[in-house]
Amino acid sequence: MADRRNQLVTRVRELLAEALGASRERSATAQVTLAAARERAVRVRRAAAGVPERVGAERDRRLAEIDSRHGARLAVLAREAAEAAAREAPGAGSADWPDWRPTPAGRAEPPGATRIGTVRLAGTEPVPALVPLLDAGHVRLDGDADGCAAVVAALLLRSLGRAAPGSVRLVGYDPDRLGGGLAGFAPLGPAGLLTFVGPGGLGRLLDDLVEQIRRINETVLAGEHASLRDLAAATGRRPEPWRVAVLLGGDELSRHERGQLDRVVRAGVACGVHLIVRGVPVPDGPAVTRVTVTADGARIDSLAVRLDPPPPAALVTETCRDIASVVSAGPAPTPFTDLLPPADQMWREDSASGLTAPIGEGPQGRPVLLTLGDYPPHALIGGPSGTGKTNLIFAWIGALAARYSPTELEFYLLDFKEGVSFARFAKGRRDPSWLPHMRLVGINVNTDREFGLALLRFLAEELRRRADAAKKHEVTKLAELRAVDPTGHWPRIVAVVDEFQMLLAGRDAVARDAADLLEDLARRGRSQGIHLVLASQDVRGIEALWGRPALVAQFTLRIALPKALRILAERNDAAQSLPKFHAVVNAESGLTEGNQVARIPSASDWETWSDLQHRLWRMRPADASPARLFDGDAVPRLADAPDFRALRAPEVGTPRGPVALLGEIIDVQARSAVLRLPRAPGRNLAVLGTRVDEACAVLDAAARSLARQHRPGSARFSIACLDPDADPAARALYEDLADDAAWYDEETVAELMAETAETLGAPGATGAPHYLLLFAVDAAAGTLAARTGRATGLENLRRILHDGPERRTHVLAWWRGVARMRADLGGTGARTDQIGAWVALDTHGGELGPSLYPGSGGPDWYPRPWRGLFFDRAVHRTGQTIIPYGPAR
């Protein structure tokens, strides 16, 4: 037992010794670890002590790098901003005042933005601070009064310097200082470029600005352009000036004034109407730039700006004087109303002995009169484009129309250049009024010389009528005829032909006939009250007369506009130094001693003329009718043709045979080209050419006019369409003719020919009228060449053409070429007598002779769009130019 204890004690002691040894070993290890940790802690503390220095150095390095990149970027941005400013506000728009001078922009170039100061970015050169104004926006100023005055002066002077002289008009409203805020710009006043509105006039000023915006939108932009800036870019011209209204304080606005101001803010920029406002509440908007001025600078929205000093007073005054002198060199025209008599004196003059009216005022302010009578009988007007020829014609017509009633004076106007200036004299869709004296207005007739020839023929016929009446009453002059025949209608006639040289261009029958008629009218018209006024902007227009000295001698009244050539006598160069809105009036055939200089008023704008025309229109006689308006660019409609409206189905039969209307003749009376279809040989029609729309229009008008002369069920219309392009027009005609029409195509047209030819052979075959309307009949040549019964389709067609008219069967067919028609009729040597009438479209005159047209070589016919040459061998000696009626639907 004792041994067991001893063993246990010994074992315990061993274990304790081992534990003590292990403890001592771990303690030693811990001491080593502690020493190492303390050493690391020392190193860490030593390293930590150096971190701030390194971090600071790295931070400084990175900040320096960022500053460098930022500075470089700022320099680039500043350079780009300066370049953009130079583009947007070049020259006078941003130059410093010591180097400033006017630099007008081109005609189609917008003036650009306007500088009011500079913006300085850190470490860069100052960049111009720009404000959008002309064609760009409005400016609202708030804050320091002196600073605002400097901004206003800078904006106005830079705008004037960037625009052409006279193209910026200023209106000042300064009720507190009575215009003193714009005193430096006063030299613009005499030139009409600066007007002041007194206290209480703000409402009228805003009303006027709104009216200007309305007028520009309606008559200048007219839906074609979004703004005057777009119009100038598209056309290279700016027809309206910029209008800048400077509103400097005032009383609280009325409700009406606030509404008008809002309208100007919204719609003014597009029409060149701009506001510079201080002390007047302007609604915020995208077009309004707000500039807040303080004692030490300004802010444009959130951008801090250092304002430029105000422009030197001497610079403002000198610049305004220079602009005013340039504008004054070509003074604005006088008011058109200066030419008019008082309202209660209108239509009081007697034209028996002649026509006299003022055309403008002379250098001493006295009226310069124009007379048309026995001497001078006729007038010649000349001047380059843009010198006021149309305006002069308007002024002369207005002065005459206000003095002489429509029973004393009638006008016939013809304009060979492209344009619609004279259209306002006739009844229009927008304005139902017309000038009561006007009997004919022809516009856009530059390709329709036949219309000018028709006018001359009409005047020649009127001259013959008056001469016959004078012989009957044994008198020689219009004044004597009116004295012995007071109940007759013998007004004086004034025929105005603008760009008349177009009539005499070329060496064809139109030019020859026009020259002969002009010479006869010029020589004999004076005694019967028929006066010619010929106008031209081209020297060639005048030179066209020099080969006819007898004709030129009759035009003793000469009117030369600035820079006109060949109007006055050879050594008379008075027109070369004329300013704008002036003319040399000479009633002595251009000799120097007959010169009178007249300042011509502005009469051709819509509003100026409209007031007079409406007044005279309200005075018109009860039986007055509007002038005939011929527009060479318009396509007439069959439903509007007087001859078509007059057609009726007779009670019993059609004794003279029905008529087919083919188009409108180019003449004064708006008559239709008529093809009579009696029971006589050859009463068929051929339409020749490849123009599908025009050929279909001719056949359509013929069929509809024929159908109007027959009661339902009393006539047959057989419609054969052989060209897919013509199908819509032919189908529309077929549907409108309803039960009287039958439809045929390429597969059934041969049956139509066989059936019709067989009917013609029946004894006594003179039943209901039958009209064969064949669209592109030559397209079925192959089908018609096949035999149907005893004859081919072409043989049946020839038989119908030959025998049909006498049995009330008529062919109205379209062939797409003369050669194709000849082939269908039997070949090159075939007779064409069965084609009694034809309409040539895009077919040259040489192709129409000699079998279709009398004489050799064919007619003088040169095809042009939507025109045709109509010839009826039973009626005409020469062809008639017609305008096919437009589509019925």
XYZ file of C-alpha atoms in Angstrom, residues 138-518:
381
model
C -35.325 90.234 -75.780
C -33.340 91.728 -72.873
C -34.702 92.552 -69.422
C -32.551 94.740 -67.166
C -32.797 95.053 -63.391
C -30.709 96.789 -60.770
C -28.373 99.772 -60.750
C -29.711 102.558 -63.024
C -26.317 103.794 -64.262
C -25.187 100.243 -65.044
C -28.433 99.536 -66.888
C -27.997 102.710 -68.957
C -24.489 101.552 -69.960
C -25.841 98.157 -71.021
C -28.632 99.775 -73.093
C -26.164 102.062 -74.878
C -23.816 99.146 -75.619
C -26.616 96.919 -76.911
C -27.985 99.606 -79.242
C -24.657 100.827 -80.603
C -23.319 97.336 -81.259
C -26.611 96.330 -82.936
C -26.522 99.405 -85.166
C -22.905 98.691 -86.047
C -23.567 95.066 -87.045
C -26.581 95.835 -89.279
C -26.783 97.619 -92.609
C -27.605 101.330 -92.290
C -31.315 101.804 -91.967
C -32.093 98.154 -91.199
C -32.454 98.748 -87.445
C -35.226 101.068 -86.290
C -35.411 102.173 -82.670
C -38.420 103.239 -80.655
C -37.831 104.827 -77.263
C -40.275 104.977 -74.375
C -38.695 106.924 -71.519
C -41.447 108.642 -69.523
C -39.229 109.432 -66.527
C -36.379 111.177 -68.377
C -38.474 112.089 -71.470
C -36.031 110.505 -73.889
C -32.893 111.537 -72.050
C -31.801 107.944 -71.670
C -31.368 107.687 -75.452
C -30.195 111.224 -76.136
C -26.939 110.045 -77.694
C -28.876 108.275 -80.445
C -30.895 111.367 -81.372
C -29.074 111.879 -84.750
C -30.979 108.837 -86.003
C -34.270 110.673 -85.616
C -34.200 112.811 -88.794
C -33.484 109.697 -90.858
C -36.567 107.989 -89.465
C -34.538 105.420 -87.547
C -35.428 106.591 -84.022
C -38.788 107.686 -82.704
C -39.802 108.595 -79.183
C -43.109 107.785 -77.581
C -44.257 110.199 -74.958
C -45.832 109.443 -71.582
C -49.095 107.599 -71.968
C -48.119 106.254 -75.380
C -47.005 102.795 -74.326
C -50.332 101.219 -75.250
C -50.221 102.625 -78.769
C -46.586 101.543 -79.138
C -47.379 97.961 -78.117
C -50.434 97.931 -80.401
C -48.240 99.007 -83.300
C -45.628 96.338 -82.551
C -48.317 93.664 -82.418
C -49.750 94.881 -85.723
C -46.312 94.784 -87.329
C -45.882 91.199 -86.154
C -49.294 90.269 -87.558
C -48.559 91.902 -90.892
C -45.156 90.240 -91.239
C -46.552 86.822 -90.367
C -49.438 87.221 -92.799
C -47.891 88.891 -95.813
C -44.105 88.430 -95.567
C -43.552 85.035 -93.998
C -46.945 83.788 -95.249
C -46.409 80.304 -93.874
C -43.352 79.654 -96.064
C -40.710 80.534 -93.472
C -40.671 80.310 -89.692
C -38.910 83.656 -89.222
C -37.357 86.581 -91.043
C -33.968 85.079 -90.259
C -34.938 81.866 -92.089
C -36.333 83.891 -94.980
C -33.097 85.866 -95.293
C -31.037 82.672 -95.204
C -33.212 81.066 -97.892
C -33.571 84.029 -100.244
C -30.539 86.186 -99.554
C -32.686 89.213 -98.741
C -34.393 90.670 -95.715
C -37.562 92.571 -96.642
C -38.175 94.013 -93.177
C -35.966 95.986 -90.763
C -35.341 95.022 -87.167
C -37.526 96.967 -84.758
C -36.084 97.476 -81.283
C -38.338 99.021 -78.654
C -36.486 100.417 -75.623
C -38.886 100.659 -72.684
C -37.397 102.538 -69.739
C -39.883 102.508 -66.871
C -43.326 103.998 -66.586
C -46.607 103.532 -64.782
C -48.161 100.189 -63.977
C -49.361 98.419 -67.076
C -53.033 98.021 -67.855
C -54.511 94.631 -68.603
C -54.512 95.382 -72.336
C -50.891 96.550 -72.254
C -49.789 93.410 -70.392
C -51.532 91.263 -72.988
C -49.901 93.106 -75.893
C -46.495 92.943 -74.185
C -46.892 89.187 -73.757
C -47.685 88.860 -77.470
C -44.587 90.798 -78.462
C -42.425 88.643 -76.165
C -43.840 85.420 -77.604
C -44.004 86.236 -81.316
C -41.730 89.226 -81.835
C -38.358 87.519 -82.308
C -39.425 85.630 -85.456
C -40.618 88.906 -86.988
C -37.583 90.982 -86.019
C -39.381 92.854 -83.207
C -37.306 93.042 -79.991
C -37.555 94.597 -76.549
C -34.917 96.100 -74.265
C -36.747 96.698 -71.020
C -35.961 98.298 -67.666
C -38.604 99.025 -65.090
C -41.368 97.272 -67.011
C -42.455 93.789 -65.869
C -41.703 91.316 -68.642
C -42.708 87.676 -68.312
C -39.870 85.181 -68.186
C -39.482 82.926 -71.172
C -36.937 81.251 -73.412
C -36.653 84.380 -75.551
C -35.958 86.713 -72.593
C -32.433 87.187 -71.217
C -32.411 88.670 -67.733
C -29.446 90.860 -66.774
C -29.170 91.958 -63.142
C -26.836 94.917 -62.719
C -25.081 95.756 -59.456
C -22.639 98.461 -58.508
C -19.639 96.202 -59.140
C -20.832 94.066 -62.065
C -23.792 92.084 -63.329
C -25.209 88.619 -63.571
C -26.675 86.953 -66.658
C -28.820 84.322 -65.036
C -26.211 82.687 -62.703
C -23.112 83.904 -64.576
C -21.107 86.711 -62.978
C -20.142 89.348 -65.524
C -17.833 92.326 -65.406
C -19.631 95.028 -67.391
C -17.915 96.988 -70.129
C -17.754 100.744 -69.625
C -20.442 102.646 -71.525
C -19.513 103.561 -75.114
C -17.984 107.025 -75.444
C -20.646 109.646 -76.119
C -18.714 110.991 -79.121
C -18.581 107.505 -80.653
C -22.343 107.071 -80.273
C -23.145 110.440 -81.811
C -20.692 110.104 -84.690
C -21.865 106.606 -85.562
C -25.530 107.650 -85.539
C -24.810 110.640 -87.742
C -22.991 108.472 -90.274
C -25.840 105.963 -90.395
C -28.410 108.716 -90.746
C -26.502 110.336 -93.602
C -26.352 107.040 -95.508
C -30.067 106.495 -95.066
C -30.873 110.069 -95.960
C -29.047 109.724 -99.257
C -31.970 107.573 -100.375
C -34.876 109.122 -98.486
C -37.866 107.070 -97.538
C -40.789 107.454 -99.928
C -43.510 109.953 -99.186
C -46.954 108.736 -98.056
C -49.092 107.362 -100.842
C -52.009 109.409 -99.546
C -50.231 112.532 -100.812
C -51.230 111.511 -104.338
C -54.918 111.118 -103.530
C -57.615 113.782 -103.594
C -59.826 114.311 -100.531
C -62.380 111.568 -100.060
C -65.269 113.827 -101.091
C -63.450 114.754 -104.329
C -62.857 111.239 -105.601
C -64.268 110.340 -109.043
C -65.000 113.975 -109.844
C -62.643 114.350 -112.848
C -63.695 114.171 -116.520
C -61.452 112.191 -118.891
C -62.874 113.561 -122.156
C -59.759 115.586 -122.948
C -57.216 113.363 -121.182
C -56.004 111.825 -117.945
C -53.914 113.831 -115.482
C -52.700 112.800 -112.039
C -49.684 113.438 -109.789
C -46.983 110.807 -109.580
C -44.938 112.390 -106.774
C -43.490 115.630 -105.577
C -40.676 117.671 -107.091
C -37.620 119.101 -105.326
C -39.629 122.119 -104.194
C -42.479 120.022 -102.848
C -44.797 120.716 -105.780
C -46.635 117.786 -107.391
C -45.223 116.360 -110.612
C -48.121 115.579 -112.968
C -48.405 112.841 -115.585
C -50.778 113.306 -118.494
C -52.079 110.887 -121.107
C -54.137 112.406 -123.898
C -53.593 113.705 -127.384
C -50.107 114.692 -126.239
C -48.403 112.794 -124.782
C -50.442 109.751 -125.831
C -48.338 106.840 -124.513
C -45.667 106.224 -121.889
C -42.447 104.250 -121.655
C -41.135 103.247 -118.197
C -37.688 101.819 -117.603
C -35.462 100.941 -114.688
C -33.361 98.048 -113.423
C -34.832 95.529 -111.039
C -35.343 96.917 -107.561
C -35.570 100.567 -108.556
C -39.317 100.815 -107.975
C -40.952 100.162 -111.347
C -43.856 98.197 -109.894
C -44.262 100.760 -107.122
C -44.421 103.561 -109.690
C -47.104 101.716 -111.675
C -49.132 101.220 -108.497
C -48.807 104.881 -107.558
C -49.878 106.033 -111.032
C -52.841 103.659 -111.178
C -53.936 104.692 -107.694
C -53.720 108.419 -108.453
C -55.772 107.975 -111.643
C -58.317 105.580 -110.120
C -58.993 107.982 -107.241
C -59.788 110.844 -109.649
C -61.651 109.159 -112.502
C -64.650 106.863 -112.115
C -64.924 103.515 -113.935
C -67.138 105.197 -116.554
C -64.248 107.560 -117.317
C -61.323 105.148 -117.157
C -60.608 101.439 -117.629
C -57.365 99.550 -117.018
C -55.917 96.461 -118.707
C -52.784 95.110 -117.028
C -50.346 92.491 -118.230
C -47.240 91.334 -116.342
C -44.791 89.172 -118.297
C -42.449 88.584 -115.371
C -43.077 85.891 -112.800
C -45.006 87.388 -109.936
C -48.451 88.232 -108.662
C -48.086 91.938 -107.864
C -51.014 92.921 -110.068
C -53.284 90.151 -108.755
C -54.457 92.383 -105.925
C -56.394 94.490 -108.445
C -58.694 91.513 -109.100
C -61.008 89.615 -106.795
C -59.100 87.141 -104.650
C -59.778 84.387 -102.142
C -58.318 86.346 -99.245
C -59.623 89.748 -100.275
C -62.975 89.856 -102.111
C -62.499 93.469 -103.199
C -61.249 94.556 -106.612
C -60.414 97.803 -108.344
C -63.628 98.821 -110.142
C -61.700 100.321 -113.078
C -59.849 97.104 -113.802
C -61.124 94.997 -116.703
C -58.248 92.574 -117.165
C -55.258 91.446 -115.083
C -52.744 89.016 -116.555
C -50.000 87.624 -114.324
C -47.322 84.951 -114.772
C -47.649 85.180 -118.543
C -43.924 84.992 -119.210
C -44.460 81.824 -121.297
C -47.847 82.809 -122.735
C -47.032 85.499 -125.257
C -50.270 84.556 -127.002
C -52.157 86.221 -124.165
C -50.341 89.494 -124.782
C -51.155 89.183 -128.466
C -54.808 88.516 -127.557
C -54.876 91.728 -125.509
C -53.481 93.725 -128.418
C -56.067 92.189 -130.758
C -58.816 93.053 -128.293
C -57.605 96.667 -128.121
C -57.361 96.780 -131.915
C -60.974 95.615 -132.162
C -62.023 98.251 -129.619
C -60.118 100.854 -131.653
C -61.999 99.783 -134.774
C -65.333 99.993 -132.919
C -64.568 103.496 -131.704
C -63.318 104.589 -135.115
C -66.539 103.323 -136.722
C -68.614 105.235 -134.171
C -66.557 108.386 -134.791
C -67.131 108.082 -138.550
C -70.831 107.567 -137.989
C -71.026 110.777 -135.966
C -68.589 112.599 -138.287
C -66.009 113.339 -135.581
C -62.354 112.408 -135.189
C -61.483 112.492 -131.466
C -62.782 110.802 -128.348
C -63.746 114.109 -126.725
C -65.882 114.963 -129.776
C -67.440 111.488 -129.839
C -68.392 111.730 -126.182
C -69.931 115.137 -126.807
C -72.175 113.936 -129.643
C -72.901 110.515 -128.116
C -73.176 111.106 -124.350
C -75.129 107.882 -123.791
C -72.379 105.691 -125.252
C -69.760 103.919 -123.152
C -66.511 105.612 -124.171
C -64.063 105.563 -121.250
C -60.380 106.133 -121.804
C -58.414 102.897 -121.772
C -54.948 102.531 -120.253
C -53.182 99.271 -121.105
C -50.078 98.577 -119.004
C -47.677 95.888 -120.224
C -44.814 95.138 -117.835
C -41.716 93.505 -119.399
C -43.303 94.091 -122.787
C -40.153 92.979 -124.596
C -41.312 89.398 -124.097
C -43.980 90.085 -126.712
C -41.375 91.053 -129.261
C -38.923 88.258 -128.468
C -38.229 85.746 -131.211
C -38.867 85.749 -134.904
C -42.179 83.947 -134.983
C -45.712 84.896 -135.921
C -46.515 86.097 -132.383
C -43.650 88.610 -132.382
C -44.473 89.865 -135.875
C -48.182 90.272 -135.161
C -47.513 91.899 -131.784
C -45.130 94.458 -133.289
C -47.618 95.353 -136.029
C -50.492 95.703 -133.582
C -48.404 97.780 -131.171
